[in-house]
XYZ file of N, CA, C and O in Angstrom:
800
model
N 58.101 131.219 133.203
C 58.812 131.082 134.468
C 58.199 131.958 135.555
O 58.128 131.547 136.713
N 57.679 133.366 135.132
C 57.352 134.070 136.290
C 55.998 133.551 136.945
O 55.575 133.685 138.093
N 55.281 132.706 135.469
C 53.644 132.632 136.305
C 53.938 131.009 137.073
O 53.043 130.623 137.824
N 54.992 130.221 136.911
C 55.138 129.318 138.180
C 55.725 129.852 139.334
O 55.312 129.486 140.435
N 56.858 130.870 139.209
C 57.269 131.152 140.432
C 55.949 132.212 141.117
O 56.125 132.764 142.203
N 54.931 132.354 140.497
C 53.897 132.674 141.432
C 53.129 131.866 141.939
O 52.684 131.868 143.087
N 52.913 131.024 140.967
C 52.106 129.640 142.072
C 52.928 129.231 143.037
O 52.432 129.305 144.162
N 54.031 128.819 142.977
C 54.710 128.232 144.233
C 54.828 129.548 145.183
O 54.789 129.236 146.373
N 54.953 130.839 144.965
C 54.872 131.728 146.249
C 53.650 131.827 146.964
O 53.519 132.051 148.168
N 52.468 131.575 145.824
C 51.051 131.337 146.809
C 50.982 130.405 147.619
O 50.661 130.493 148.804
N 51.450 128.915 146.689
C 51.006 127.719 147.437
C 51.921 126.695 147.222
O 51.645 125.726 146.514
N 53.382 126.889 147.986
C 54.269 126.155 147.607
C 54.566 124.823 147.741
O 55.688 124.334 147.612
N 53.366 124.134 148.048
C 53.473 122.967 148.319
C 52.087 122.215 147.387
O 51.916 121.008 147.215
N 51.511 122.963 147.054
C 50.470 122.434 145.722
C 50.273 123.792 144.944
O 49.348 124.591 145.081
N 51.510 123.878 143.974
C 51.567 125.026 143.585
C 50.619 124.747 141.918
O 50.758 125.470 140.932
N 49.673 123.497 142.005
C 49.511 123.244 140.385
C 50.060 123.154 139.298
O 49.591 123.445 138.198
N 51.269 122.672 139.602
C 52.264 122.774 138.280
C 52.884 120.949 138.864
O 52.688 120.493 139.991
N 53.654 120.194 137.668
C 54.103 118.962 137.731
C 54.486 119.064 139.043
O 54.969 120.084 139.536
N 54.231 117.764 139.774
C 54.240 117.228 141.121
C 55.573 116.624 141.296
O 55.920 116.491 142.470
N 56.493 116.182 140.280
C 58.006 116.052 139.832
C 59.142 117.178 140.436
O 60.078 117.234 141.233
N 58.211 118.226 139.262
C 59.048 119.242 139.863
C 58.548 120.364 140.611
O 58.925 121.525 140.447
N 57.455 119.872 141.662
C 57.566 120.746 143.045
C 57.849 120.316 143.278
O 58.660 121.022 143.877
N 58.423 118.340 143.784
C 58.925 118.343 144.234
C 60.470 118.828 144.501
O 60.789 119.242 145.616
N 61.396 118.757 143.441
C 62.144 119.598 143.057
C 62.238 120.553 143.754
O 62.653 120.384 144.901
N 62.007 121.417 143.456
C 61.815 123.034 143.594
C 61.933 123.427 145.208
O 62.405 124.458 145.688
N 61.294 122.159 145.967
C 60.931 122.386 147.317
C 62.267 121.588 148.068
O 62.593 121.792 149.237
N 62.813 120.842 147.336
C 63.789 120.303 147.891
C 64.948 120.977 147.965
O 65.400 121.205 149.088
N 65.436 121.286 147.164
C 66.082 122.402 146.470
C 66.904 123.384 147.608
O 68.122 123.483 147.757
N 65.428 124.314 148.616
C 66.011 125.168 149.719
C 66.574 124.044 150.762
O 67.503 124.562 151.382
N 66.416 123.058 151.073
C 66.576 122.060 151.961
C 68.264 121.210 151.560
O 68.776 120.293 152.201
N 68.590 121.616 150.823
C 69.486 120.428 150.316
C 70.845 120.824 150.866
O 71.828 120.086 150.929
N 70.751 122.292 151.317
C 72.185 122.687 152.119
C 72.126 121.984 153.827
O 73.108 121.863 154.559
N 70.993 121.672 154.098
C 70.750 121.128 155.303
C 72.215 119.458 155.718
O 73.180 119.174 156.427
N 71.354 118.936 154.670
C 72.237 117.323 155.034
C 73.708 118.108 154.164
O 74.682 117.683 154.784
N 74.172 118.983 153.097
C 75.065 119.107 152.956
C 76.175 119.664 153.830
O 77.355 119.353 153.669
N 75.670 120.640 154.914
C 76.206 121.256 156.317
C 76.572 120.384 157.019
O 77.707 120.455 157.491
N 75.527 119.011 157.389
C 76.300 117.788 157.910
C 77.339 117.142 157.327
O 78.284 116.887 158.073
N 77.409 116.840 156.294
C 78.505 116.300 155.593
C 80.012 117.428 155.486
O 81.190 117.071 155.448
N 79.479 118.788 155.459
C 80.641 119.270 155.412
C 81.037 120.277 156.337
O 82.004 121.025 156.196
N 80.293 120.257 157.223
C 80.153 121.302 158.792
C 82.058 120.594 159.384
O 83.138 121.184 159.378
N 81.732 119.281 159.777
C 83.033 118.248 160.461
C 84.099 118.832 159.905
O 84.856 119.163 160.818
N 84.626 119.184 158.644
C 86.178 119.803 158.299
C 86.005 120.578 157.734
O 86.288 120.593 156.536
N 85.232 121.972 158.634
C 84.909 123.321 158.402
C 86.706 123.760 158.559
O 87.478 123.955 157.621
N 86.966 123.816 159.778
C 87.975 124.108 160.950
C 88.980 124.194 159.824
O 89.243 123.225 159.111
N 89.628 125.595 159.667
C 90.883 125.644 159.365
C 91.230 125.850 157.777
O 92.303 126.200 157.285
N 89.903 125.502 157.078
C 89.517 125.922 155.400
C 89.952 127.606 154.913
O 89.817 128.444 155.805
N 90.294 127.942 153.989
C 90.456 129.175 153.606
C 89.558 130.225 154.095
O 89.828 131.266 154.695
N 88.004 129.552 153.569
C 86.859 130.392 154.147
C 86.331 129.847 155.312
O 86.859 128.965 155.988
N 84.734 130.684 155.630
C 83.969 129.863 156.706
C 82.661 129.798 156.092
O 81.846 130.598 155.632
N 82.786 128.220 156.298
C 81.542 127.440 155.589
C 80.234 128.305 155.877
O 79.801 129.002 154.960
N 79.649 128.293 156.987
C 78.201 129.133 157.199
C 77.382 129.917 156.084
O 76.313 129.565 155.586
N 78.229 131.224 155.764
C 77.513 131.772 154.981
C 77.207 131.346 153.673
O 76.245 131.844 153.088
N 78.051 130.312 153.039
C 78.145 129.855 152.073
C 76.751 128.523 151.572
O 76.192 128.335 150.491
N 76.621 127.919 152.746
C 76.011 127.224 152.844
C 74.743 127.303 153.146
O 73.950 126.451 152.744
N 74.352 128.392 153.938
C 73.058 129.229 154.208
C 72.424 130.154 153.383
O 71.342 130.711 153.571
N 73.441 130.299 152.160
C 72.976 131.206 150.929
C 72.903 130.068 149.689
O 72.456 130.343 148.576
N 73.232 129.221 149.932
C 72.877 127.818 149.031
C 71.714 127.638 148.989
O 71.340 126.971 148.024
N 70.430 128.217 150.156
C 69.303 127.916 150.182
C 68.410 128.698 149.265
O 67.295 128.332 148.895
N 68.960 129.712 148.968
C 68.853 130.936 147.596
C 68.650 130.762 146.605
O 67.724 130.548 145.824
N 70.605 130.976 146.717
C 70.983 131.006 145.461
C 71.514 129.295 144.536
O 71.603 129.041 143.335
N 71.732 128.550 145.611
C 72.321 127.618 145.198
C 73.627 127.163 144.536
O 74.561 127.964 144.496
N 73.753 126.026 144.053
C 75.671 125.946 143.781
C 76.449 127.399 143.467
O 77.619 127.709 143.690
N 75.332 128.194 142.851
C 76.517 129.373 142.811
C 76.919 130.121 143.737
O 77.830 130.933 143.568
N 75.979 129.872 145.416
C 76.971 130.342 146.560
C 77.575 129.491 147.280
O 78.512 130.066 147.832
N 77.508 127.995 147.675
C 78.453 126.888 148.116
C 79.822 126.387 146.890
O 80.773 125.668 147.197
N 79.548 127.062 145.332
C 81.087 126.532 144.540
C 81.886 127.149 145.045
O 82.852 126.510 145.461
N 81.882 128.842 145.281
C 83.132 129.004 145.485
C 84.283 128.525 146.773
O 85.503 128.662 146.678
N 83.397 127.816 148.218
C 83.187 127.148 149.019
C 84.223 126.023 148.697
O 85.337 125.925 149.210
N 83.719 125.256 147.839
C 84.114 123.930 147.345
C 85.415 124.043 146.870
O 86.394 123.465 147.342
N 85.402 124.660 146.101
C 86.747 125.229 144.698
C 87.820 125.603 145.634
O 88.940 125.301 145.223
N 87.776 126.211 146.843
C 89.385 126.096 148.032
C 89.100 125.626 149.194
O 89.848 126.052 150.075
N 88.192 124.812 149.578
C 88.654 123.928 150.223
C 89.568 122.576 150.368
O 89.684 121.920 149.332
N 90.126 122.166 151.354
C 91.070 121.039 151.638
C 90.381 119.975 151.757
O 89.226 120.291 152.044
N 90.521 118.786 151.675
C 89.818 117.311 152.259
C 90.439 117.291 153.366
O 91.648 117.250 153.141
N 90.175 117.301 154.604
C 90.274 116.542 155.959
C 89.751 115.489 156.213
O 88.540 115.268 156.190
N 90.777 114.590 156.533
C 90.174 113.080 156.797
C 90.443 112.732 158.360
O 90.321 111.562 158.726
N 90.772 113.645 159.189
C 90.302 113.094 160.603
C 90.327 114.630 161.319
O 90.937 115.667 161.057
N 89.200 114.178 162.517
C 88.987 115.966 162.696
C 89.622 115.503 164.655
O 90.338 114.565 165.005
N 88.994 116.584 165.495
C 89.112 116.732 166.831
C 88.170 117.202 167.298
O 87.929 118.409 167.320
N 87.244 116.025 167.906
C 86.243 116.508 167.937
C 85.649 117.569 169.231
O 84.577 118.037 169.616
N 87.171 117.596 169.617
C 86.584 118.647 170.903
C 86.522 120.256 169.822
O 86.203 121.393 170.169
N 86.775 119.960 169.045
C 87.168 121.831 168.080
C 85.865 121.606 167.440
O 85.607 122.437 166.568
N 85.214 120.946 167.587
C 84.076 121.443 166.847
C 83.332 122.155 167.208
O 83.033 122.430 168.370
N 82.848 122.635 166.045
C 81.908 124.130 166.602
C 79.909 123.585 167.272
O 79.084 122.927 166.638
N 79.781 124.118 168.513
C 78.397 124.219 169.305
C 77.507 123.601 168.333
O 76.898 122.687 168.888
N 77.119 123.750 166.874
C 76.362 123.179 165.891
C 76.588 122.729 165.374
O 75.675 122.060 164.889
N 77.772 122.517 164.885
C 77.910 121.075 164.342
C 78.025 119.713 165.582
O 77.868 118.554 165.197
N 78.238 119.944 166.682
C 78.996 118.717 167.574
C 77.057 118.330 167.890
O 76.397 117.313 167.675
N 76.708 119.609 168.440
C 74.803 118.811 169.318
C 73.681 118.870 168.377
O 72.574 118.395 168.631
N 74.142 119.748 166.760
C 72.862 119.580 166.003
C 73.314 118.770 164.786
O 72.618 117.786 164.538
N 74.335 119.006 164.001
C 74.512 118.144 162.722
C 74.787 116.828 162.815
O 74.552 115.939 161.997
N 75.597 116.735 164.477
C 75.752 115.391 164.558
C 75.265 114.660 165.289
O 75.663 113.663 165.893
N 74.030 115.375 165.206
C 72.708 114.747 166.410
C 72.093 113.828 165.442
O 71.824 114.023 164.256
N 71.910 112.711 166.232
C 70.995 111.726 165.113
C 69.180 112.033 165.500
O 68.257 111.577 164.824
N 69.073 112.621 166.336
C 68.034 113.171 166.182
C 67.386 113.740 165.581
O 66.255 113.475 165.172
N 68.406 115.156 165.350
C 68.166 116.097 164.279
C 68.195 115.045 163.018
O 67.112 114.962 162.439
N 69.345 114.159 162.452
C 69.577 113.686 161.493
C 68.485 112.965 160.939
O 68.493 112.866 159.712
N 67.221 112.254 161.775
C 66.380 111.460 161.074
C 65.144 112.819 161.163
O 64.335 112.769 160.236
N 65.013 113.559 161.797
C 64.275 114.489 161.581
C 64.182 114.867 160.050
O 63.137 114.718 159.417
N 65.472 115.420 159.436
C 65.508 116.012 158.225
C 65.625 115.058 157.408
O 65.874 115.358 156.240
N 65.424 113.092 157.918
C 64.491 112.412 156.978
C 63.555 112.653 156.892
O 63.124 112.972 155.784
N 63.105 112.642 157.503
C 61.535 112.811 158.034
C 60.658 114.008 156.849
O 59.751 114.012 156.017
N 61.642 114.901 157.467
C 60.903 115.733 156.697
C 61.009 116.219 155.483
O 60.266 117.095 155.041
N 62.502 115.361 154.480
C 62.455 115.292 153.028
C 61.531 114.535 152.751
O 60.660 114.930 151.977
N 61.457 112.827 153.494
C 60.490 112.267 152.242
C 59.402 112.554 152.743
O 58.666 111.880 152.022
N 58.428 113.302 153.790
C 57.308 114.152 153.746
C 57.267 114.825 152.710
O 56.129 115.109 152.334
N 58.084 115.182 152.118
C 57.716 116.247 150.603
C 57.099 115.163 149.402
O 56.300 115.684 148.624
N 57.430 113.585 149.171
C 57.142 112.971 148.421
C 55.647 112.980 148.831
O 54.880 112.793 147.886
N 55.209 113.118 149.766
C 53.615 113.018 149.895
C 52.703 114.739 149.711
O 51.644 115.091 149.192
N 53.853 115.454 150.476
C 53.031 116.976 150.672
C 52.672 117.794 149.306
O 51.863 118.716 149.210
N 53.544 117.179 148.187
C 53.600 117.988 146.992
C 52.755 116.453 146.183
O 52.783 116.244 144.970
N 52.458 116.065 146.624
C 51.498 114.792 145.875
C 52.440 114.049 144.622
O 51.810 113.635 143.649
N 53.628 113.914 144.637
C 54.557 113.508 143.908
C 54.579 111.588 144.161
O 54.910 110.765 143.307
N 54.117 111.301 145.585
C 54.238 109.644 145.480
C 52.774 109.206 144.884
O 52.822 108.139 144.273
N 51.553 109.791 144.941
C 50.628 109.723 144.478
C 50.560 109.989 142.877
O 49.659 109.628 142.120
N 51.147 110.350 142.714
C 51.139 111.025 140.799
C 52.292 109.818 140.544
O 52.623 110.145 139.404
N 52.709 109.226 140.701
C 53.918 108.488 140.372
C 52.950 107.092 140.455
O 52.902 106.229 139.579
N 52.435 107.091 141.321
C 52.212 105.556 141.714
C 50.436 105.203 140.160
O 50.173 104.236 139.445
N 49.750 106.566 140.358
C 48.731 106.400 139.442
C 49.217 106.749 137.824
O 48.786 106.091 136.877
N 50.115 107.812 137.677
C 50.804 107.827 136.111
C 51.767 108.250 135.889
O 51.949 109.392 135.468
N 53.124 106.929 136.263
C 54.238 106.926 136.473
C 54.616 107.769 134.841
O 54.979 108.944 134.898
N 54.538 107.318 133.943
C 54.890 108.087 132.471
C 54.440 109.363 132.475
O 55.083 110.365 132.160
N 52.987 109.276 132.948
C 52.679 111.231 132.637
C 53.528 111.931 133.212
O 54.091 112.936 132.777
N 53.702 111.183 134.676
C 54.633 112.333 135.744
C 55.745 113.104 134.975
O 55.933 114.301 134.758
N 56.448 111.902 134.627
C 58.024 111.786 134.019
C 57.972 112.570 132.737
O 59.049 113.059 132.393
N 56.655 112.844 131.757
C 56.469 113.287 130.636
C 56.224 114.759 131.524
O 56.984 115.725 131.456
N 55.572 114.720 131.965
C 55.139 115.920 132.161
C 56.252 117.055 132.753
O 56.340 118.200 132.309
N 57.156 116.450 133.942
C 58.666 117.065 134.328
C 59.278 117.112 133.158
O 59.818 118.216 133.085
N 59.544 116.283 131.886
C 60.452 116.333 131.088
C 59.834 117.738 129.804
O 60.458 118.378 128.958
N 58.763 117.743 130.106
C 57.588 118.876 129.525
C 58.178 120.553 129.857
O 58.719 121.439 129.196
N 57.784 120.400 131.062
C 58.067 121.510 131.821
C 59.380 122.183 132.264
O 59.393 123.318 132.739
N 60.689 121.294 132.053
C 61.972 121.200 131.789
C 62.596 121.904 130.807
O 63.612 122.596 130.868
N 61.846 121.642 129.856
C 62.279 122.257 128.264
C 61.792 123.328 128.067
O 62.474 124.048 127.338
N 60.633 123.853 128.515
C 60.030 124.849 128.021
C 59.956 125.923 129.081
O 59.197 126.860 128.831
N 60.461 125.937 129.950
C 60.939 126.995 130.844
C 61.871 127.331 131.944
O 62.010 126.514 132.855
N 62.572 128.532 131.955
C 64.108 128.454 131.940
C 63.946 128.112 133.946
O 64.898 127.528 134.463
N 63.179 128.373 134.527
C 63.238 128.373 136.049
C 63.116 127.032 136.655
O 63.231 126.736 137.844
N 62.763 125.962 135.242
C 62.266 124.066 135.773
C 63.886 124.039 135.173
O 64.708 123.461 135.883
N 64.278 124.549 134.098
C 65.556 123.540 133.994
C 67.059 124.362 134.380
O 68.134 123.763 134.374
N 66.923 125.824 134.710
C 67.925 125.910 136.052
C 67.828 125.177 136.973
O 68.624 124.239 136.938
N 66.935 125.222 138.103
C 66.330 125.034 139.399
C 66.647 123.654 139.216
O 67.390 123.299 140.132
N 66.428 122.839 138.516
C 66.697 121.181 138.563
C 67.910 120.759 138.132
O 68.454 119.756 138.594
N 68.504 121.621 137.063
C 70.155 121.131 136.947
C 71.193 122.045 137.966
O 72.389 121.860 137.745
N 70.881 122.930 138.968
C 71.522 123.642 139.901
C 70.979 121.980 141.457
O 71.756 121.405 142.219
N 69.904 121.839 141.351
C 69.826 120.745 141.921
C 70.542 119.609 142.428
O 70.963 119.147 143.488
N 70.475 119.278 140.751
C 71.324 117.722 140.902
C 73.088 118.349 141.032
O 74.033 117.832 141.629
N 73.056 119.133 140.539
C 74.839 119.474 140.898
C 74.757 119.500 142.431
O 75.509 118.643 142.896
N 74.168 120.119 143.275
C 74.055 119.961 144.580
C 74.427 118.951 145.231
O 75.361 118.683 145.986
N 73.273 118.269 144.690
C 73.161 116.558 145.522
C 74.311 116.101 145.040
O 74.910 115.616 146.000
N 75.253 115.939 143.600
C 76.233 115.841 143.352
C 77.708 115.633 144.121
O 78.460 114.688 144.361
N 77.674 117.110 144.371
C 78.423 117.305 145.403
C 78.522 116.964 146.811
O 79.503 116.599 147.460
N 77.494 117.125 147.106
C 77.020 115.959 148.780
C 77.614 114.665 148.354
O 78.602 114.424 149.047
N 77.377 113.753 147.478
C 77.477 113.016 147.402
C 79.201 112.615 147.009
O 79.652 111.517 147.334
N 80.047 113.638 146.290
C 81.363 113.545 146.186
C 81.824 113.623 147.582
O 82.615 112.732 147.894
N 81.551 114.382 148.396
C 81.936 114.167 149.872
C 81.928 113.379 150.773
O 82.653 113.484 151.763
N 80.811 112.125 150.506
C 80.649 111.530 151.573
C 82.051 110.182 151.776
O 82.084 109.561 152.837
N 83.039 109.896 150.733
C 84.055 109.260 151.061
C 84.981 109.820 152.069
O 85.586 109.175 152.926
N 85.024 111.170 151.854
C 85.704 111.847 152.750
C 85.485 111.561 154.369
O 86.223 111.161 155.270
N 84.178 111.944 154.287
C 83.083 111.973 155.480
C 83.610 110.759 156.201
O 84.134 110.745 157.314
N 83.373 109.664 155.334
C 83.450 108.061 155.996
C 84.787 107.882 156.226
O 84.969 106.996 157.061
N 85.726 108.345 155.839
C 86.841 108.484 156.036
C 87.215 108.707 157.503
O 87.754 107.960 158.319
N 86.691 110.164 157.604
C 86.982 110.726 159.014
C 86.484 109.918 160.363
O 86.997 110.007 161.478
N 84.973 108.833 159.850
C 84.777 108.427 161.070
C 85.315 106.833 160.936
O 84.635 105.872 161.296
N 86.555 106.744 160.399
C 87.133 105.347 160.251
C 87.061 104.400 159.472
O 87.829 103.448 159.329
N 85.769 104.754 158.756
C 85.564 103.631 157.639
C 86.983 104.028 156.394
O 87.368 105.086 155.896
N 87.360 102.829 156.283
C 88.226 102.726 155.332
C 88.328 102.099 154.092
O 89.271 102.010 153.304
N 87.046 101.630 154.059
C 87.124 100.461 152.331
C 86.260 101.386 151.197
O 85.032 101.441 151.137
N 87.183 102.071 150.347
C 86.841 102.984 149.328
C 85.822 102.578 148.783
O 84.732 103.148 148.829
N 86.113 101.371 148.109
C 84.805 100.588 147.384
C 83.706 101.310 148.161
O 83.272 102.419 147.848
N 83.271 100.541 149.263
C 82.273 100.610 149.703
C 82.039 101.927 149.334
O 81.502 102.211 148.263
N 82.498 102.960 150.349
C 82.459 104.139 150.683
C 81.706 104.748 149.269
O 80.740 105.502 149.389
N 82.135 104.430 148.163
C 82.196 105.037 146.679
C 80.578 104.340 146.321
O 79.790 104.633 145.421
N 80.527 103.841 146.858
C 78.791 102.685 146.495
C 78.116 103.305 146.885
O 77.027 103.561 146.372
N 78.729 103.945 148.375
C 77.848 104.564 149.592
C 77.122 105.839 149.014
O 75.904 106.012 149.065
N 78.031 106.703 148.461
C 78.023 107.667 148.178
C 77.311 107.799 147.220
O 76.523 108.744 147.202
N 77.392 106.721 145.942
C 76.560 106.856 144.268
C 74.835 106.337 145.041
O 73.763 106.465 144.449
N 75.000 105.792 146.383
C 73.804 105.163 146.172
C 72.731 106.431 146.600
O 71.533 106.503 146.327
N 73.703 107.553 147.483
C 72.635 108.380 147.681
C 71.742 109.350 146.477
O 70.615 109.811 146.659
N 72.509 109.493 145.333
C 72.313 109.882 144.159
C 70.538 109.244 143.860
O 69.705 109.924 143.260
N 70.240 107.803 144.437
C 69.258 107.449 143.514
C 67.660 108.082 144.316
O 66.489 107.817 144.042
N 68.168 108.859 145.215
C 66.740 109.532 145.782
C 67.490 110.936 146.017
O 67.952 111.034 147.153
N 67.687 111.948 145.247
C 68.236 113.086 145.279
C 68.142 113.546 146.447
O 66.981 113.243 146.724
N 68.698 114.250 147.635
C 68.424 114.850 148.719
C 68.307 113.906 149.240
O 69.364 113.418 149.641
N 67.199 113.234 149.491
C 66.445 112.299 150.280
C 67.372 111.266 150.486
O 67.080 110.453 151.363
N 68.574 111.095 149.788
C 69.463 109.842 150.010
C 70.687 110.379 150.720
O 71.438 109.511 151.165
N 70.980 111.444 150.882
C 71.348 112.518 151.202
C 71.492 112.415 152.981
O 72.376 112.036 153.750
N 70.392 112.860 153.100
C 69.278 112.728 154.629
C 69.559 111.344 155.061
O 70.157 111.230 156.130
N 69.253 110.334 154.458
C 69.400 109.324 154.970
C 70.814 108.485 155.476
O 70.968 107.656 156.373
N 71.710 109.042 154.553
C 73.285 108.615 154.819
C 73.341 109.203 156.315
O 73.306 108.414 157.259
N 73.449 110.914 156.580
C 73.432 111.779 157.842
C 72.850 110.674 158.669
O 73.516 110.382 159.662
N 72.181 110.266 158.547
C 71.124 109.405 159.631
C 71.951 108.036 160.255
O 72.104 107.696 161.428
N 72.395 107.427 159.051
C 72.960 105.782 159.103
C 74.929 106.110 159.459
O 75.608 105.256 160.030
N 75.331 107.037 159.133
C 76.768 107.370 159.130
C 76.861 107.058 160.691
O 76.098 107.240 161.640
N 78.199 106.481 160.528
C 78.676 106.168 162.053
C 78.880 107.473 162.645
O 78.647 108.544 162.084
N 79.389 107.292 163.965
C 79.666 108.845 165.068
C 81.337 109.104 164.437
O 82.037 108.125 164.177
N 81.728 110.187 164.285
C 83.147 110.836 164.531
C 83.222 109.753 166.183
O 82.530 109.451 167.155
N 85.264 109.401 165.277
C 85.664 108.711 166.868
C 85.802 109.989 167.938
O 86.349 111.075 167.749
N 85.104 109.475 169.151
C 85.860 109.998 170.309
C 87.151 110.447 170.268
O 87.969 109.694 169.740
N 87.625 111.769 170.813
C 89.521 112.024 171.018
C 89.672 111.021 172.341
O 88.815 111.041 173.224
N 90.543 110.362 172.391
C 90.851 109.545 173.513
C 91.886 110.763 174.768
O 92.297 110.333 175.846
């Protein structure tokens, strides 16, 4: 574990180790990003305050956004004049929002992960499932991961909720479908999600 977490501090984006899981690894600090969008909107009025929780997710991961999770309320319609300066012009900027597409699935190319997939789809997958087992920093770092995206993804009924959508089904499709590109599906919901209604 220590001699990968030195390649990725040299060269964290071709750190020479499975291209699977840099990508991983690199996604990982990024994944509180689209989760702040999804859960920035019914910050207002929670036991705690989301920020620090969510900005130390980039760390430490689920173990500083659970306790976050574990007392918060579901809010299903907000006001959007109470929203806070960053969430109203940056999280719910669709600007920003396709940006941090942009620049997740840039990682499928920067860490050479769509290239290793496309020439040896099995080695890749052998080789992550390799490197998984046999050292403790690939299979924290990737099962602290997917609990992440997890959780983004338990939220987003909520989410759709607040901006009017009302057909669970869907909503529940919406949500499993971001699961099938970890993060990256993530990013892309932020992007396609309708606006919070106007307060009339």
């Amino acid at each position: 574990s220590q001699v990968i977490l030195e390649k990725f501090i040299a060269d964290p984006l071709h750190p020479g180790v499975n291209e699977l899981f840099a990508t991983v690894f690199n996604l990982i600090g990024l994944v509180g990003i689209p989760l702040a969008c999804i859960i920035m909107p019914s910050a207002k009025g929670q036991r705690f305050s989301a920020p620090p929780f969510l900005i130390a997710s980039a760390a430490v991961g689920y173990g500083a956004v659970g306790p976050y999770m574990m007392t918060r309320k579901p809010v299903t319609s907000v006001d959007t004049d109470e929203l806070g300066w960053v969430t109203k012009n940056v999280l719910e900027n669709k600007v920003f929002n396709w940006f941090i597409v942009i620049v997740s699935m840039s990682s499928l190319f920067s860490t050479g992960l769509a290239n290793a997939l496309v020439e040896d789809l099995g080695g890749t997958v052998q080789g992550y499932a390799d490197i998984f087992s046999s050292t403790a920093i690939a299979g924290v770092s990737s099962v602290d991961f997917a609990i992440l995206c997890a959780t983004g993804a338990s939220m987003i009924p909520e989410d759709l909720e607040r901006r009017g959508f009302t057909d669970k089904n869907k909503a529940n499709a919406i949500a499993a479908s971001t699961l099938l590109l970890p993060m990256i599906g993530a990013c892309w919901y932020c992007a396609l999600r309708p606006p919070l209604p106007e307060n009339e």
